Short mmCIF file of C-alpha atoms and ligand atoms in Angstrom, two decimals:
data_model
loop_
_atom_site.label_atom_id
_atom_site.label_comp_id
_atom_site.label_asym_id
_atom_site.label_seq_id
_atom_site.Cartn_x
_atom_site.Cartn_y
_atom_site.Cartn_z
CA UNK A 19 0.00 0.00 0.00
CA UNK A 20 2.92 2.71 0.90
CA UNK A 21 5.33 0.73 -1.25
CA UNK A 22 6.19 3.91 -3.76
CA UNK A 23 6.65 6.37 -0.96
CA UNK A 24 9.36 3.80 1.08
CA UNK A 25 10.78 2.67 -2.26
CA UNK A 26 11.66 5.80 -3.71
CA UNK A 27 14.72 6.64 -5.49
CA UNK A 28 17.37 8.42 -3.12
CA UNK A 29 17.74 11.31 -4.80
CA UNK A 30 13.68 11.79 -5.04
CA UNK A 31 13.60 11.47 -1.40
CA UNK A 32 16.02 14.38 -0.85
CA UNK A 33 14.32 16.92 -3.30
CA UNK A 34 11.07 16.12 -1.48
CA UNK A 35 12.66 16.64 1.59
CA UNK A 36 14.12 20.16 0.65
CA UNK A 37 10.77 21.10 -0.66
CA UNK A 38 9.56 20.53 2.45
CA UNK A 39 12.22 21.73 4.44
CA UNK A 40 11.97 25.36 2.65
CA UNK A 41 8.16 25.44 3.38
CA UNK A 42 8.45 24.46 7.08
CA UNK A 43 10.86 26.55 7.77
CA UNK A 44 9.11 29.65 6.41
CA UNK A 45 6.01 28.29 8.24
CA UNK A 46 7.72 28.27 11.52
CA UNK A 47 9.15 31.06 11.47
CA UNK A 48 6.15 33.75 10.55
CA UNK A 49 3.64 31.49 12.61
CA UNK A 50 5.64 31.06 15.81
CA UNK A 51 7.10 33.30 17.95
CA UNK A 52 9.59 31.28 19.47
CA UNK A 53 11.01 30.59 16.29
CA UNK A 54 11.47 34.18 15.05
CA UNK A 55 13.32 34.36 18.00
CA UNK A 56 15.92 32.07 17.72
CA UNK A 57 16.20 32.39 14.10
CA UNK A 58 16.77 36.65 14.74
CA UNK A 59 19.42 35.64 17.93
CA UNK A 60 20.90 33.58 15.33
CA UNK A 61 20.66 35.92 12.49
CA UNK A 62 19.50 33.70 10.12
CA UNK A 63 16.81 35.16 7.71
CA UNK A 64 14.63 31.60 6.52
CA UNK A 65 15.98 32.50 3.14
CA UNK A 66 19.74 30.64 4.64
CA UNK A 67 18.32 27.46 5.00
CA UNK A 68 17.63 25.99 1.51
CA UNK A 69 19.00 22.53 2.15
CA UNK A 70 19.47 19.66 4.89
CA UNK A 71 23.30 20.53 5.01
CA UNK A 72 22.07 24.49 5.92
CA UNK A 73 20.01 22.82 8.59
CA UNK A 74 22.80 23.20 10.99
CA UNK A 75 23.08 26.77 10.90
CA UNK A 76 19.81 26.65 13.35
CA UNK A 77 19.40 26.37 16.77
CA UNK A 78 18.04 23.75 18.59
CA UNK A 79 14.97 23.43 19.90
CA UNK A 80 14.81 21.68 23.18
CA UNK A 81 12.19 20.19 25.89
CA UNK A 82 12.57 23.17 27.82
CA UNK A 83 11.43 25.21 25.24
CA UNK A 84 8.17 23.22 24.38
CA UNK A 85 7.52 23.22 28.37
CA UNK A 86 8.22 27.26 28.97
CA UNK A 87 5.68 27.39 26.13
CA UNK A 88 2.62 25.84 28.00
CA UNK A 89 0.15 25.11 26.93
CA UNK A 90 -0.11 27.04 24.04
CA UNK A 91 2.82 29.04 23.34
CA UNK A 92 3.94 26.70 20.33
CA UNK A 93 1.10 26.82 17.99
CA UNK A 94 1.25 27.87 14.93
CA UNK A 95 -2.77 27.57 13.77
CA UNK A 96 -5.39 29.21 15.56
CA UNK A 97 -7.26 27.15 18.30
CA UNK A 98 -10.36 27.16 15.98
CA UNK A 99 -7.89 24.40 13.69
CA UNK A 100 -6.52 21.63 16.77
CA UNK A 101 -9.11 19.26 16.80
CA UNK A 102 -6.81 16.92 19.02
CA UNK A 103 -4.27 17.62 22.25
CA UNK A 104 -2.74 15.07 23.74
CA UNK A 105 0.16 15.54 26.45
CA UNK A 106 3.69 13.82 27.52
CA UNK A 107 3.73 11.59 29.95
CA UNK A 108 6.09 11.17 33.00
CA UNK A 109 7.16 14.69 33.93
CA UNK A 110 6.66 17.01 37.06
CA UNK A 111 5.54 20.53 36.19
CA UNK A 112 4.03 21.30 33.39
CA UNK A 113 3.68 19.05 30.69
CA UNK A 114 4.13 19.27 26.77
CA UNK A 115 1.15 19.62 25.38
CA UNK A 116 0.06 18.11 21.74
CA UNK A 117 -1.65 19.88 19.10
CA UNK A 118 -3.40 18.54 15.77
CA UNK A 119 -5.21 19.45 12.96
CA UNK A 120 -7.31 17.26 10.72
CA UNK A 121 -4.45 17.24 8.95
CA UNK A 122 -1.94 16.44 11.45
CA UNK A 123 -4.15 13.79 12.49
CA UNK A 124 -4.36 12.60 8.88
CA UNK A 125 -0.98 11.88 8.57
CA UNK A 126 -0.34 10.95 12.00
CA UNK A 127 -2.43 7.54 10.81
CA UNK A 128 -0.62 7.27 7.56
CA UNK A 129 2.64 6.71 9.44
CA UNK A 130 1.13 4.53 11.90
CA UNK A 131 -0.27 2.66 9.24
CA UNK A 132 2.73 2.38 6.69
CA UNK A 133 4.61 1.08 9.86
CA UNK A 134 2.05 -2.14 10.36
CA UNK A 135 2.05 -2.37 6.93
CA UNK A 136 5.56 -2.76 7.03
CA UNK A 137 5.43 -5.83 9.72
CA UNK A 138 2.82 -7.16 7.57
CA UNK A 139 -0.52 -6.01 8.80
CA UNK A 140 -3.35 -6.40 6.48
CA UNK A 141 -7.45 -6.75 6.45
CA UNK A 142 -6.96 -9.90 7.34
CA UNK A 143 -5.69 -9.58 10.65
CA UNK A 144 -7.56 -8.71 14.32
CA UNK A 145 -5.19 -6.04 15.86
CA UNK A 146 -5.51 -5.44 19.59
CA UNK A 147 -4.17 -2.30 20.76
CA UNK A 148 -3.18 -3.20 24.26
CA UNK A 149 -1.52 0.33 25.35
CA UNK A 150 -2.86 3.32 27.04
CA UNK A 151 -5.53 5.55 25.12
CA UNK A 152 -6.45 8.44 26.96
CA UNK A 153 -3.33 11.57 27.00
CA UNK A 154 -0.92 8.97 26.07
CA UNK A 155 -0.08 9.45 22.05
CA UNK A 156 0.55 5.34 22.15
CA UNK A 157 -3.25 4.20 21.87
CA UNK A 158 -4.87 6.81 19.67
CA UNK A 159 -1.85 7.22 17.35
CA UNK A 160 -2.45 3.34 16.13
CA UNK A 161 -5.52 2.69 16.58
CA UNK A 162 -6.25 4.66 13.51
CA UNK A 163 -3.32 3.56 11.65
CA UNK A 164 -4.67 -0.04 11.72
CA UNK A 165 -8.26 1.51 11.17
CA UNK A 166 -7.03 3.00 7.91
CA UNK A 167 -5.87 -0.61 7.01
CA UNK A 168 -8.98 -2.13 7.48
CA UNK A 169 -7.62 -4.53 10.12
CA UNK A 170 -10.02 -5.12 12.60
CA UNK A 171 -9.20 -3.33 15.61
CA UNK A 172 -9.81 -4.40 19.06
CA UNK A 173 -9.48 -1.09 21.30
CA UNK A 174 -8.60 -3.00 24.32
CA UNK A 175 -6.23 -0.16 26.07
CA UNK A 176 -3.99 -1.23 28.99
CA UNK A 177 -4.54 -2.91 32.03
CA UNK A 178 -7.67 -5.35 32.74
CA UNK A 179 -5.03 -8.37 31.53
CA UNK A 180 -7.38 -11.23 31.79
CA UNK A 181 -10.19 -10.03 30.01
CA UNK A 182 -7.09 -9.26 27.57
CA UNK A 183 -6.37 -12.23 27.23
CA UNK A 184 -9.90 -13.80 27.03
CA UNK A 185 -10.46 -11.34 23.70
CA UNK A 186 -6.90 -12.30 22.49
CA UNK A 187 -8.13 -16.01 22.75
CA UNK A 188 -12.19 -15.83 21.72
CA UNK A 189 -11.56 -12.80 18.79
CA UNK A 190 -8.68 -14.84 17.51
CA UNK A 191 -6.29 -12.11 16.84
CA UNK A 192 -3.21 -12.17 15.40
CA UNK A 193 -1.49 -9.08 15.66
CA UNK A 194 -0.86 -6.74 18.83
CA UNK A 195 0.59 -3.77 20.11
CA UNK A 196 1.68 -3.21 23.67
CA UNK A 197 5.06 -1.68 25.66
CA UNK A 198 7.18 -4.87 25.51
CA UNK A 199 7.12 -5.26 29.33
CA UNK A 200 3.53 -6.07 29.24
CA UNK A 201 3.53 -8.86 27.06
CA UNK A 202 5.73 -11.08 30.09
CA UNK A 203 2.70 -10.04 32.45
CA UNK A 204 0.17 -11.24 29.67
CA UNK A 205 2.67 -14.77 29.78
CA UNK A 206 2.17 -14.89 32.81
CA UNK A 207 -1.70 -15.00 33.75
CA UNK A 208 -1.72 -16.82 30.85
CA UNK A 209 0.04 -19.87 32.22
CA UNK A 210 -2.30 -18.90 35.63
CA UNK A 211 -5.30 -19.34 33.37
CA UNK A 212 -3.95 -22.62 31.67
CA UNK A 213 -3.49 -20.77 28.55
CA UNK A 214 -0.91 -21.55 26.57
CA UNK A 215 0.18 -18.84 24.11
CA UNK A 216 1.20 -20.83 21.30
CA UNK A 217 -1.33 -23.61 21.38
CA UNK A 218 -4.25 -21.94 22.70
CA UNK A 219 -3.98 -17.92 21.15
CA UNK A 220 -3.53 -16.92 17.48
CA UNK A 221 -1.17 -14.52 17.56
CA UNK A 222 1.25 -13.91 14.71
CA UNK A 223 2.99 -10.97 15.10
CA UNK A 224 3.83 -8.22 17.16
CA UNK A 225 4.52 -4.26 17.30
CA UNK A 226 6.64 -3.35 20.29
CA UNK A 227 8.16 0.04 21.33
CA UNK A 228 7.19 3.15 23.81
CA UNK A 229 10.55 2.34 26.26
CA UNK A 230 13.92 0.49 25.56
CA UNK A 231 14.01 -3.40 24.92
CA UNK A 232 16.55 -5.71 23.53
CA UNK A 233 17.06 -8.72 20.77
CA UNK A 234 16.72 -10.50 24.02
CA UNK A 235 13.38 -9.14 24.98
CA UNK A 236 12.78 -9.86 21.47
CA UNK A 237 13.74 -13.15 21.39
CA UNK A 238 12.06 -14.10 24.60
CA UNK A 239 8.65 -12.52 23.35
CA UNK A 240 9.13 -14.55 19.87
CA UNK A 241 9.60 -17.78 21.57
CA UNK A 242 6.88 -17.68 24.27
CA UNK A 243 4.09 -16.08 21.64
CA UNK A 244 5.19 -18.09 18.66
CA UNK A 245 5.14 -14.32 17.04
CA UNK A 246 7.35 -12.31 14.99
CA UNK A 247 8.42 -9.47 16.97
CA UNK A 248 9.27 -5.87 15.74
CA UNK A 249 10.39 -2.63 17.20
CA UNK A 250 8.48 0.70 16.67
CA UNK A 251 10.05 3.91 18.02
CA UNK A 252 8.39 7.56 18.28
CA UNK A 253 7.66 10.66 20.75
CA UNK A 254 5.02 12.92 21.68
CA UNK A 255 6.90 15.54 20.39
CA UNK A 256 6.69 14.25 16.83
CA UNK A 257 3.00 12.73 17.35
CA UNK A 258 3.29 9.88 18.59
CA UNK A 259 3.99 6.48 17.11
CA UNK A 260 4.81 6.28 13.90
CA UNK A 261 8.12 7.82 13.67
CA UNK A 262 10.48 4.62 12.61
CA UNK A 263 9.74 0.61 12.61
CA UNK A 264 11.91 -2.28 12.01
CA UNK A 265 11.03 -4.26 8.85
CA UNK A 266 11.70 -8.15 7.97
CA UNK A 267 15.41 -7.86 8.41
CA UNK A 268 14.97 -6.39 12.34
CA UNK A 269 18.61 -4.59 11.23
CA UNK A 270 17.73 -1.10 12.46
CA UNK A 271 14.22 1.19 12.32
CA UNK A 272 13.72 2.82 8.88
CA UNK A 273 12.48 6.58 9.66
CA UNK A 274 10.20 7.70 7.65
CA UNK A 275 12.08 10.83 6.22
CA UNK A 276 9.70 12.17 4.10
CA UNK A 277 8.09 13.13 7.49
CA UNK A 278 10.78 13.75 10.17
CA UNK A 279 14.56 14.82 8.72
CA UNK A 280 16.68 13.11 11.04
CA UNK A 281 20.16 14.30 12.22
CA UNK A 282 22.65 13.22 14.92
CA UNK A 283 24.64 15.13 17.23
CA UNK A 284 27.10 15.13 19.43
CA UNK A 285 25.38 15.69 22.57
CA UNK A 286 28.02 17.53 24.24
CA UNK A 287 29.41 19.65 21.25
CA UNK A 288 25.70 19.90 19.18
CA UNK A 289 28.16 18.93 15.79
CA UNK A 290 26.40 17.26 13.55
CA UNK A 291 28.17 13.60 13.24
CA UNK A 292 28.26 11.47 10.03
CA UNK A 293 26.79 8.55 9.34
CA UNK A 294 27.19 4.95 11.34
CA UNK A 295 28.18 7.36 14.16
CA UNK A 296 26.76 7.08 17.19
CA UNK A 297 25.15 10.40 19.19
CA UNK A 298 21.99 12.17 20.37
CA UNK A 299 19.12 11.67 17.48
CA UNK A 300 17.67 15.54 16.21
CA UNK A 301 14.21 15.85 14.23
CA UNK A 302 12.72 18.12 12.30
CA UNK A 303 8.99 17.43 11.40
CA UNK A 304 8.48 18.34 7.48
CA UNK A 305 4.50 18.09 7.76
CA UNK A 306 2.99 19.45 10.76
CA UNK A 307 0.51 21.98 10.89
CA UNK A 308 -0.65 22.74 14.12
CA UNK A 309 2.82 21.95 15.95
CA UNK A 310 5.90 22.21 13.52
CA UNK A 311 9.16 21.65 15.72
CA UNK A 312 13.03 22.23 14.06
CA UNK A 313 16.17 20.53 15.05
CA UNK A 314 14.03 19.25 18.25
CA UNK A 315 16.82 17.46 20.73
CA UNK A 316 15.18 14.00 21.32
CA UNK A 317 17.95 13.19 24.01
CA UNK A 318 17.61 9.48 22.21
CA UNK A 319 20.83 7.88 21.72
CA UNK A 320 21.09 5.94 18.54
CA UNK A 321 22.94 5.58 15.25
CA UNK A 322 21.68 6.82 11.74
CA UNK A 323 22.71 4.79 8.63
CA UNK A 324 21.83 6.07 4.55
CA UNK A 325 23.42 2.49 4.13
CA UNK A 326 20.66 0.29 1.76
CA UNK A 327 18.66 -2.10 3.47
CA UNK A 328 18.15 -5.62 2.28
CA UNK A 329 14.45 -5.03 2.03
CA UNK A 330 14.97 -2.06 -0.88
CA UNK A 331 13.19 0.57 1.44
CA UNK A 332 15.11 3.87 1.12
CA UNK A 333 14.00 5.70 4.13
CA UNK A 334 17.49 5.92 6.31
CA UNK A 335 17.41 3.57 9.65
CA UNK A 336 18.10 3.77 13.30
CA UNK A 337 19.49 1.25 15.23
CA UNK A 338 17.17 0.45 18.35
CA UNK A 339 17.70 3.13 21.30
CA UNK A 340 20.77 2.55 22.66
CA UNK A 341 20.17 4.76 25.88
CA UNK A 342 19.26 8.70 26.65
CA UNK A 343 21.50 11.13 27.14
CA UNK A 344 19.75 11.99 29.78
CA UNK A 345 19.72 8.33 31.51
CA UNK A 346 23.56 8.26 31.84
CA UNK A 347 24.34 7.82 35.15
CA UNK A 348 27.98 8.70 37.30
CA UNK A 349 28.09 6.19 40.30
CA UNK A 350 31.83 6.85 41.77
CA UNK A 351 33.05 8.79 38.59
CA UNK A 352 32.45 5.66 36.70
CA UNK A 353 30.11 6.56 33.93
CA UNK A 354 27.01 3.88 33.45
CA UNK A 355 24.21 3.50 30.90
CA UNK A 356 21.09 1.01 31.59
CA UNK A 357 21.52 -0.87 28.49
CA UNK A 358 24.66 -1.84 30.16
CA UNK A 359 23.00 -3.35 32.73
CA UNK A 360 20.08 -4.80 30.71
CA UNK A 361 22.78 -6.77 28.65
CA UNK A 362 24.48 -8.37 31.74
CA UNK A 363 20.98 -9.22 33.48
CA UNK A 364 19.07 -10.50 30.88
CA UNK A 365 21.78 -13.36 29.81
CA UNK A 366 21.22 -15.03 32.84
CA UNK A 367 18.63 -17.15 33.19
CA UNK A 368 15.26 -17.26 35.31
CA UNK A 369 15.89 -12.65 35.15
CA UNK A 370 12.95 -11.18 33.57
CA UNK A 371 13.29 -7.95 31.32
CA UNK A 372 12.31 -6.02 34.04
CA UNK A 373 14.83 -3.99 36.23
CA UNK A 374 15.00 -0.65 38.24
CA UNK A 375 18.31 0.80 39.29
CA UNK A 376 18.78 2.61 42.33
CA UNK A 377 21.17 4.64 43.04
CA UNK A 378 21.50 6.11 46.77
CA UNK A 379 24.66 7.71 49.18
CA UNK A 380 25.71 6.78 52.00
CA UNK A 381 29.04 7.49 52.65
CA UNK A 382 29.48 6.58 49.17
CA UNK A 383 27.28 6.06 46.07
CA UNK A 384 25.60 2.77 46.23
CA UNK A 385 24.00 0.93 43.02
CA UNK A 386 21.14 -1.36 43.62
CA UNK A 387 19.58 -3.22 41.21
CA UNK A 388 16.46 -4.45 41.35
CA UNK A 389 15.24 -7.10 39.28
CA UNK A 390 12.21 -9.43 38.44
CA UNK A 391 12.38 -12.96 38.57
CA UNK A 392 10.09 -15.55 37.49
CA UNK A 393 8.00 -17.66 39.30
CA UNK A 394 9.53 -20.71 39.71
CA UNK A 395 12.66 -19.51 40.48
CA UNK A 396 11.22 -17.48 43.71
CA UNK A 397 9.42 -20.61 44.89
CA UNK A 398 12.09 -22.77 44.60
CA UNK A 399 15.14 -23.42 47.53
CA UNK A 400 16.49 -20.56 48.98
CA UNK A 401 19.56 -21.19 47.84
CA UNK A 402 19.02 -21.02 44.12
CA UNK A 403 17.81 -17.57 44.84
CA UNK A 404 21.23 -16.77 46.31
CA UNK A 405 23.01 -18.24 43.64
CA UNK A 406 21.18 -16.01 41.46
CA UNK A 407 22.13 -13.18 43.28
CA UNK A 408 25.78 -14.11 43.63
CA UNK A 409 25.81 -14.70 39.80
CA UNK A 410 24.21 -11.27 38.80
CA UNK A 411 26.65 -9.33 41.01
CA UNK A 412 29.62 -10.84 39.86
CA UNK A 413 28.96 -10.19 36.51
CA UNK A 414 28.03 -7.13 37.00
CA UNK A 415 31.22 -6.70 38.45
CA UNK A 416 33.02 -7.48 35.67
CA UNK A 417 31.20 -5.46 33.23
CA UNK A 418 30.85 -2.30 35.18
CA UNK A 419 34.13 -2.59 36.84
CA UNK A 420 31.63 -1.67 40.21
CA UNK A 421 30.21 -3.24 43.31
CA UNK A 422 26.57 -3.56 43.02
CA UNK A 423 23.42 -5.24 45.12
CA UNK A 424 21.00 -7.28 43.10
CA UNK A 425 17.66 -7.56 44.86
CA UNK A 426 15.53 -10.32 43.19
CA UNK A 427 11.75 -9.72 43.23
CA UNK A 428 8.91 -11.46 42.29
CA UNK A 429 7.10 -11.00 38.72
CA UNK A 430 4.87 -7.74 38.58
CA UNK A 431 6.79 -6.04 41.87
CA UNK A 432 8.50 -3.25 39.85
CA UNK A 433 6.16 -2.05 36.95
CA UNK A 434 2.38 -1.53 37.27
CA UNK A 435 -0.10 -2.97 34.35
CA UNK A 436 -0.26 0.43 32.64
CA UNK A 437 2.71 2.44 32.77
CA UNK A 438 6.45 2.52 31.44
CA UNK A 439 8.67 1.42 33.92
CA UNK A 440 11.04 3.76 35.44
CA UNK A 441 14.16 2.63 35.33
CA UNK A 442 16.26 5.13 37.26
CA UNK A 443 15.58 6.55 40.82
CA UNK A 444 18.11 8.17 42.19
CA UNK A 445 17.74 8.83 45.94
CA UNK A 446 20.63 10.89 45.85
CA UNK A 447 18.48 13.72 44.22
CA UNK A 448 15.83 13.83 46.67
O1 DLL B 526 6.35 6.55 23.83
C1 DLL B 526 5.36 7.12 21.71
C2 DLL B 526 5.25 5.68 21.38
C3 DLL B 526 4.09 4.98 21.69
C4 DLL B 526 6.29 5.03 20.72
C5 DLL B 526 3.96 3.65 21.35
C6 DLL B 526 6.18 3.70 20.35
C7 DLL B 526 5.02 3.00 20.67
P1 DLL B 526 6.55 9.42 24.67
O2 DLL B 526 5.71 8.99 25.82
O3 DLL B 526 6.64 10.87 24.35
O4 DLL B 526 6.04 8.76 23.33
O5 DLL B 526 8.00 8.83 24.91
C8 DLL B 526 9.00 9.01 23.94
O6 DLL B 526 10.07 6.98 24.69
O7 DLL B 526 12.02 9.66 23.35
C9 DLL B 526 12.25 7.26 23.83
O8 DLL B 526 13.11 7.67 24.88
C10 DLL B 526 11.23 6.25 24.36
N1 DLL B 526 10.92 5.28 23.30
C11 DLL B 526 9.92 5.30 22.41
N2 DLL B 526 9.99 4.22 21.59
C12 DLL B 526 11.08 3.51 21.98
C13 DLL B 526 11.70 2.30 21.54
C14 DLL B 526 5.96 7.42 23.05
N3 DLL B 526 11.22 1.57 20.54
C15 DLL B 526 10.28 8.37 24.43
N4 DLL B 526 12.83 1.92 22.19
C16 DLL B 526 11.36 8.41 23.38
C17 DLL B 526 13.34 2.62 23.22
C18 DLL B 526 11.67 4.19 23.07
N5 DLL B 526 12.78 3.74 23.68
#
């Protein structure tokens, strides 16, 4: 259905992106404020930029900006045109808040759509949407998208997981969407319900995204569903969903870059890097109406390849989210990501993929890491609990070159039914 628009030629691609570029820019700047600012403290004139490479002349624009602009500050239409706000999630203060138009909202489901497409959703299949509705852009964002397919959507939202599971089983669907922790809590009460998720459910495959998971996860989810598992990466800022998906190869997340021109920075020097390197992902929408945002600092660490993918789509790909700049954390000078973390855990055995670190000070900074085990594992001896425990930290040692605490916790202890987990508290902030 959107095979022209991800098949087309390279050099197409760019002169529809410099169209674009031109317009948005000119857009932005007579029809926001904050952007006639920074291009005047810049003195640029939107006559400088004409083409992606001129893109760097501008400024950033950053999370701060979007939140000193609540609610409204950032719109470019009049408040007779938004026919849809949504808001981020997760924050203290003020939130961002989400315009539409029609428009916007009309291309917002294209994207969503082309990205099930691209994992292979059709008519054919029953898609249930098991992620928050409501403010969240996750639900909304595609639900339509698989509307616009004519799959046949099941609106089921998060939470509630054994009715979930009783619509997954008696509607016979195939295809789902959820925040890849969930699915483990869906394995779960499925084995408490004598389900079995290959035998008993239909399910074929899977859209996965809204926090950070690994081939692991991936694997994990593949094997227990009997589905084929794909990542799906976006932000409020940019929508929603609908930004970039994996396709058959799972080798990186095309972005769809007649939409959002990608970039990637150094985070700590804001130079634009080449490509395969690995920095801070930037995006400029090329479409929106009620909400266009330039140069916008995701904080999303990643890296960008132009290489050609085996499938023949053009669109440029991420690799999955390798951490946020924002997530790095300094325990005792030494500098620590998650992923890190994630990698060493999730090797071993009877460890779920879910984990909070927590980071305190006593005298000095102490990392514990809290972790979800399953079942069996907690009801069994003692003992293999403490060999668990013994294993986790030593390994950890190794890899961090740090002495941590693993604390292992039963399934469902450290993220609720509905939300993203947090992974980082740090006690030493409060
Ligand atoms: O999470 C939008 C979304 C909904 C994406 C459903 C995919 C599926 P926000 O709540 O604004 O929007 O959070 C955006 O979540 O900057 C990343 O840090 C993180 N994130 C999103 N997708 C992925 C992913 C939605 N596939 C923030 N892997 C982003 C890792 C992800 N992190």
């Amino acid at each position: 259905m959107y095979e022209q628009i991800e098949r087309i030629p390279a050099d197409k691609l760019v002169s529809l992106q410099e169209k674009r570029l031109k317009k948005i820019i000119n857009y932005a700047y007579s029809n926001v404020g904050l952007y006639k600012k920074k291009f005047k403290e810049a003195g640029l004139r939107p006559d400088d930029i004409r083409n992606i490479d001129d893109l760097a002349k501008l400024p950033f624009t950053t999370k701060d900006d979007l939140r000193n602009n609540y609610p409204f500050g950032m719109l470019a239409v009049p408040m007779k045109d938004v026919i849809r706000l949504h808001t981020s999630s997760g924050t203290t203060g003020n939130p961002i808040v989400l315009a539409y138009t029609r428009r916007d909202l009309e291309n917002w489901a294209k994207l969503t759509a082309r990205c099930l497409s691209v994992i292979g959703v059709t008519k054919n299949d029953v898609f249930q949407n098991m992620i928050g509705y409501h403010m969240f852009t996750g639900g909304l964002g595609y639900h339509y998208g698989a509307e616009l397919l004519n799959a046949t959507v099941v609106p089921a939202g998060s939470g509630n997981t054994k009715r979930q599971i009783k619509m997954l089983k008696d509607f016979k669907v195939t295809a789902v969407h959820a925040i890849p922790s969930y699915m483990f809590h869906i394995a779960d009460l499925c084995s408490e319900m004598n389900i079995d998720p290959i035998r008993d459910l239909y399910l074929k495959k899977g859209i996965f995204g809204a926090e950070p998971w690994s081939n692991t996860t991936r694997e994990r989810l593949e094997t227990i569903f009997g589905i084929d598992a794909y990542d799906n990466y976006g932000l409020s800022e940019m929508s929603g969903p609908g930004v970039a998906v994996e396709c058959e190869y799972k080798d990186g997340l095309h972005l769809w870059s007649d939409y959002f021109l990608a970039e990637v920075i150094d985070p700590i020097s804001g130079e634009r890097l080449e490509d395969g390197k690995k920095g801070e992902l930037v995006l400029t929408t090329l479409c929106k109406e009620a909400m266009p945002i330039l140069r916008y600092r995701t904080r999303d660490i990643t890296i960008l390849t132009n290489e050609e993918c085996s499938c023949g789509r053009r669109h440029p790909r991420i690799s999955r989210l390798l951490g946020r700049t924002d997530d790095m954390i300094v325990v005792r000078g030494t500098n620590i990501f998650p992923s890190q973390i994630e990698d060493v855990l999730l090797k071993i055995p009877g460890i779920r993929d879910n984990y909070q670190i927590i980071i305190d000070r006593d005298v000095m900074d102490e990392l514990t890491i809290k972790v979800e085990v399953t079942k069996d594992i907690f009801n069994d001896e003692p003992f293999s609990l403490l060999n668990l425990k013994n294993r986790a930290e030593n390994e950890l040692k190794t890899v961090l070159n740090l002495k941590t605490t693993v604390e292992l916790v039963e399934p469902q202890t450290i993220s609720g039914e509905t939300e993203k987990t947090k992974r980082i508290v740090d006690l030493r902030l409060v």
